[in-house]
Coordinates of C-alpha atoms and ligand atoms in Angstrom, one line a residue:
M177 CA -5.0 -3.2 -17.4
D178 CA -2.9 -3.8 -20.5
Q179 CA 0.4 -2.0 -19.7
E180 CA 1.8 -2.5 -23.2
K181 CA -1.3 -0.9 -24.8
I182 CA -1.1 1.9 -22.3
G183 CA 2.6 2.4 -23.1
K184 CA 1.9 2.5 -26.8
F185 CA -0.9 5.0 -26.3
I186 CA 1.4 7.3 -24.2
A187 CA 4.0 7.1 -27.0
D188 CA 1.4 7.9 -29.7
C189 CA -0.1 10.9 -27.7
R190 CA 3.4 12.2 -27.0
K191 CA 4.3 12.1 -30.7
E192 CA 1.0 13.8 -31.6
K193 CA 2.1 16.6 -29.3
G194 CA 5.4 16.8 -31.0
L195 CA 7.3 15.9 -27.8
T196 CA 10.4 13.8 -27.4
Q197 CA 10.7 11.4 -24.4
A198 CA 13.3 13.8 -23.0
L199 CA 11.0 16.9 -23.4
L200 CA 8.0 15.1 -21.8
A201 CA 10.2 13.9 -18.9
E202 CA 11.5 17.4 -18.4
K203 CA 8.0 18.9 -18.2
L204 CA 7.1 16.2 -15.6
G205 CA 10.4 16.7 -13.7
I206 CA 11.3 13.0 -14.1
T207 CA 14.0 11.1 -16.0
D208 CA 13.5 10.1 -19.7
R209 CA 14.2 6.6 -18.6
A210 CA 11.0 6.6 -16.6
V211 CA 9.1 7.7 -19.7
S212 CA 10.7 5.0 -21.8
K213 CA 9.7 2.4 -19.2
W214 CA 6.0 3.5 -19.5
E215 CA 6.2 3.4 -23.2
T216 CA 7.6 -0.1 -23.4
G217 CA 5.0 -1.3 -21.0
K218 CA 7.5 -2.0 -18.2
S219 CA 5.8 0.3 -15.7
L220 CA 2.8 2.6 -15.1
P221 CA 3.1 6.3 -14.3
D222 CA 2.8 6.9 -10.5
A223 CA -0.6 8.1 -9.4
S224 CA 1.1 11.4 -8.3
I225 CA 2.2 12.1 -11.9
M226 CA -0.8 10.8 -13.8
L227 CA -2.9 14.0 -13.7
E228 CA -0.1 16.2 -14.9
L229 CA 0.8 13.7 -17.7
C230 CA -2.9 13.6 -18.8
R231 CA -3.0 17.4 -18.8
I232 CA 0.1 17.6 -21.0
L233 CA -1.1 14.9 -23.4
E234 CA -4.7 16.3 -23.3
I235 CA -6.3 13.0 -22.4
N236 CA -8.2 12.0 -19.3
V237 CA -7.1 9.4 -16.7
N238 CA -9.5 6.8 -18.0
E239 CA -8.2 7.1 -21.5
L240 CA -4.7 6.7 -20.1
L241 CA -5.6 3.6 -18.0
T242 CA -7.5 2.1 -20.9
G243 CA -4.8 2.9 -23.5
E244 CA -7.2 4.4 -26.0
R245 CA -9.5 7.4 -26.6
I246 CA -12.9 6.8 -25.2
I247 CA -16.1 7.9 -26.8
M248 CA -18.7 9.3 -24.3
D249 CA -21.1 6.3 -24.8
N250 CA -19.2 3.7 -22.9
Y251 CA -17.2 6.2 -20.8
K252 CA -18.9 5.4 -17.5
E253 CA -18.6 1.6 -17.9
I254 CA -14.9 1.8 -18.7
A255 CA -14.3 4.3 -15.8
E256 CA -15.8 1.8 -13.4
E257 CA -13.7 -1.1 -14.8
N258 CA -10.6 0.9 -14.3
M259 CA -11.5 1.9 -10.8
V260 CA -12.1 -1.8 -9.9
E261 CA -8.8 -2.8 -11.4
L262 CA -6.8 -0.1 -9.6
R263 CA -8.5 -1.1 -6.3
K264 CA -7.6 -4.8 -7.0
K265 CA -3.9 -3.7 -7.3
V266 CA -4.1 -1.9 -4.0
E267 CA -5.7 -4.9 -2.3
K268 CA -3.0 -7.2 -3.6
S269 CA -0.2 -5.1 -2.3
D270 CA -2.1 -4.7 1.1
K271 CA -2.2 -8.5 1.3
T272 CA 1.5 -8.7 0.6
L273 CA 2.2 -6.1 3.3
L274 CA 0.2 -8.0 5.9
N275 CA 2.0 -11.2 5.0
I276 CA 5.3 -9.4 5.5
E277 CA 4.1 -8.4 8.9
K278 CA 3.3 -12.0 9.8
A279 CA 6.7 -13.1 8.5
L280 CA 8.3 -10.4 10.7
I281 CA 6.6 -11.7 13.8
I282 CA 7.5 -15.3 13.1
I283 CA 11.2 -14.3 12.6
I284 CA 11.5 -11.8 15.4
I285 CA 10.0 -13.7 18.3
P286 CA 12.4 -16.7 18.3
T287 CA 15.4 -14.4 17.6
Y288 CA 14.3 -12.3 20.6
A289 CA 14.0 -15.3 22.8
I290 CA 17.4 -16.6 21.8
M291 CA 19.1 -13.2 22.4
I292 CA 17.5 -12.8 25.8
L293 CA 18.5 -16.3 26.8
G294 CA 22.0 -15.7 25.4
G295 CA 22.2 -12.5 27.4
A296 CA 21.1 -14.1 30.6
Y297 CA 23.6 -16.9 30.1
M298 CA 26.5 -14.4 29.5
C299 CA 25.5 -12.5 32.7
K300 CA 25.5 -15.8 34.6
F301 CA 29.1 -16.6 33.5
G302 CA 30.4 -13.2 34.4
H303 CA 30.2 -11.4 31.0
I304 CA 27.7 -8.9 32.5
P305 CA 28.2 -5.9 30.1
F306 CA 28.0 -8.2 27.0
G307 CA 24.9 -9.9 28.4
I308 CA 23.1 -6.7 29.1
A309 CA 24.1 -5.3 25.7
L310 CA 22.7 -8.4 24.0
M311 CA 19.4 -8.1 25.9
A312 CA 19.2 -4.4 25.1
V313 CA 19.7 -5.1 21.4
A314 CA 17.0 -7.8 21.5
L315 CA 14.6 -5.4 23.2
L316 CA 15.3 -2.6 20.7
S317 CA 14.8 -4.9 17.7
V318 CA 11.5 -6.1 19.1
I319 CA 10.4 -2.6 19.6
S320 CA 11.4 -1.4 16.1
A321 CA 9.8 -4.5 14.6
G322 CA 6.7 -3.7 16.5
I323 CA 6.7 -0.1 15.2
V324 CA 7.2 -1.3 11.6
G325 CA 4.5 -3.9 12.0
M326 CA 2.0 -1.4 13.4
Q327 CA 2.7 1.0 10.5
I328 CA 2.0 -1.8 8.0
E329 CA -1.2 -2.8 9.8
H330 CA -2.3 0.8 9.8
D331 CA -1.6 1.4 6.1
A332 CA -3.0 -1.9 4.7
G333 CA -6.8 -2.2 4.5
Y334 CA -9.5 -1.2 7.0
Y335 CA -11.1 -2.2 10.3
E336 CA -14.7 -3.3 10.4
C337 CA -17.1 -2.4 13.2
P338 CA -19.2 -5.5 14.0
N339 CA -22.0 -3.2 15.4
C340 CA -22.7 -0.9 12.4
G341 CA -20.5 -2.4 9.7
E342 CA -18.5 0.8 9.1
R343 CA -15.1 0.2 7.6
Y344 CA -12.5 2.7 8.5
V345 CA -8.8 3.5 9.0
P346 CA -8.1 4.2 12.6
T347 CA -5.4 6.7 13.9
L348 CA -2.0 5.2 14.8
K349 CA -2.6 6.4 18.3
A350 CA -5.9 4.5 18.6
M351 CA -4.1 1.4 17.3
Y352 CA -1.3 1.6 19.9
M353 CA -3.8 1.9 22.7
A354 CA -5.9 -1.0 21.5
P355 CA -5.6 -4.5 22.9
H356 CA -5.5 -7.1 20.0
Y357 CA -5.2 -10.7 19.0
G358 CA -3.8 -11.2 15.6
T359 CA -5.0 -8.3 13.5
T360 CA -8.3 -8.0 15.3
R361 CA -8.3 -5.0 17.6
K362 CA -10.5 -3.7 20.4
M363 CA -11.3 -0.1 19.3
K364 CA -14.0 2.5 19.4
C365 CA -16.0 2.9 16.1
P366 CA -15.7 6.4 14.7
C367 CA -19.2 6.0 13.2
C368 CA -21.5 4.5 15.9
G369 CA -19.1 5.2 18.8
K370 CA -19.4 1.6 20.2
K371 CA -16.4 -0.3 21.5
G372 CA -15.8 -3.7 20.2
Y373 CA -13.4 -6.1 18.5
H374 CA -12.8 -4.8 15.0
K375 CA -11.6 -7.2 12.3
K376 CA -9.1 -6.3 9.6
V377 CA -10.6 -6.3 6.2
L378 CA -9.0 -5.5 2.8
T379 CA -11.8 -3.7 1.1
K380 CA -13.7 -0.6 1.9
E381 CA -17.0 -1.9 0.6
R382 CA -19.0 -4.3 2.6
G383 CA -19.4 -7.8 1.1
G384 CA -15.7 -8.0 0.2
K385 CA -13.3 -9.8 2.4
Ligands
ZN616 ZN1 -19.8 1.2 14.4

């Protein structure tokens, strides 16, 4: 996706409609700075705003993402290319999220161990309230890191059933209940109903990794 081309296209369509950046921004309920950022190719409109923007500019989402008017002939082809590109962006950010989760685990476990040991040490030398407070803080941080990590794992990518190959997003509750090693979890498949170890995958389509 060529952000600069998209930006120029948005600016052209806006001018065709006789709208200023400020007027377009007002119609969308956003700041004119955001519109200026799109038009200079610094950012893309959020998915939540794309449809409304297209309606105002009287273009379709594919034209927006391609940065030009599309004649019907190659419409389908370009639509598919745009879908693939959007999906790639999602996968990239999912991968980043999962890496953040790994980093979180690597940082939090030693910190936790040091705090617990420190707490125990303090208790041993008579500073019992401090020692207990330190251990409590350690426990709380580990729990909150666990919750954040679990949310990341839930939001990023899918789980694959080894039995029927279904790829799905489980409920948070199912994830909390599931024993796991790494990002592989023992869960019940919503498609075939069999229990098994379900691997984390980034794409919905089979064949992807
Ligand atoms: Zn299954």
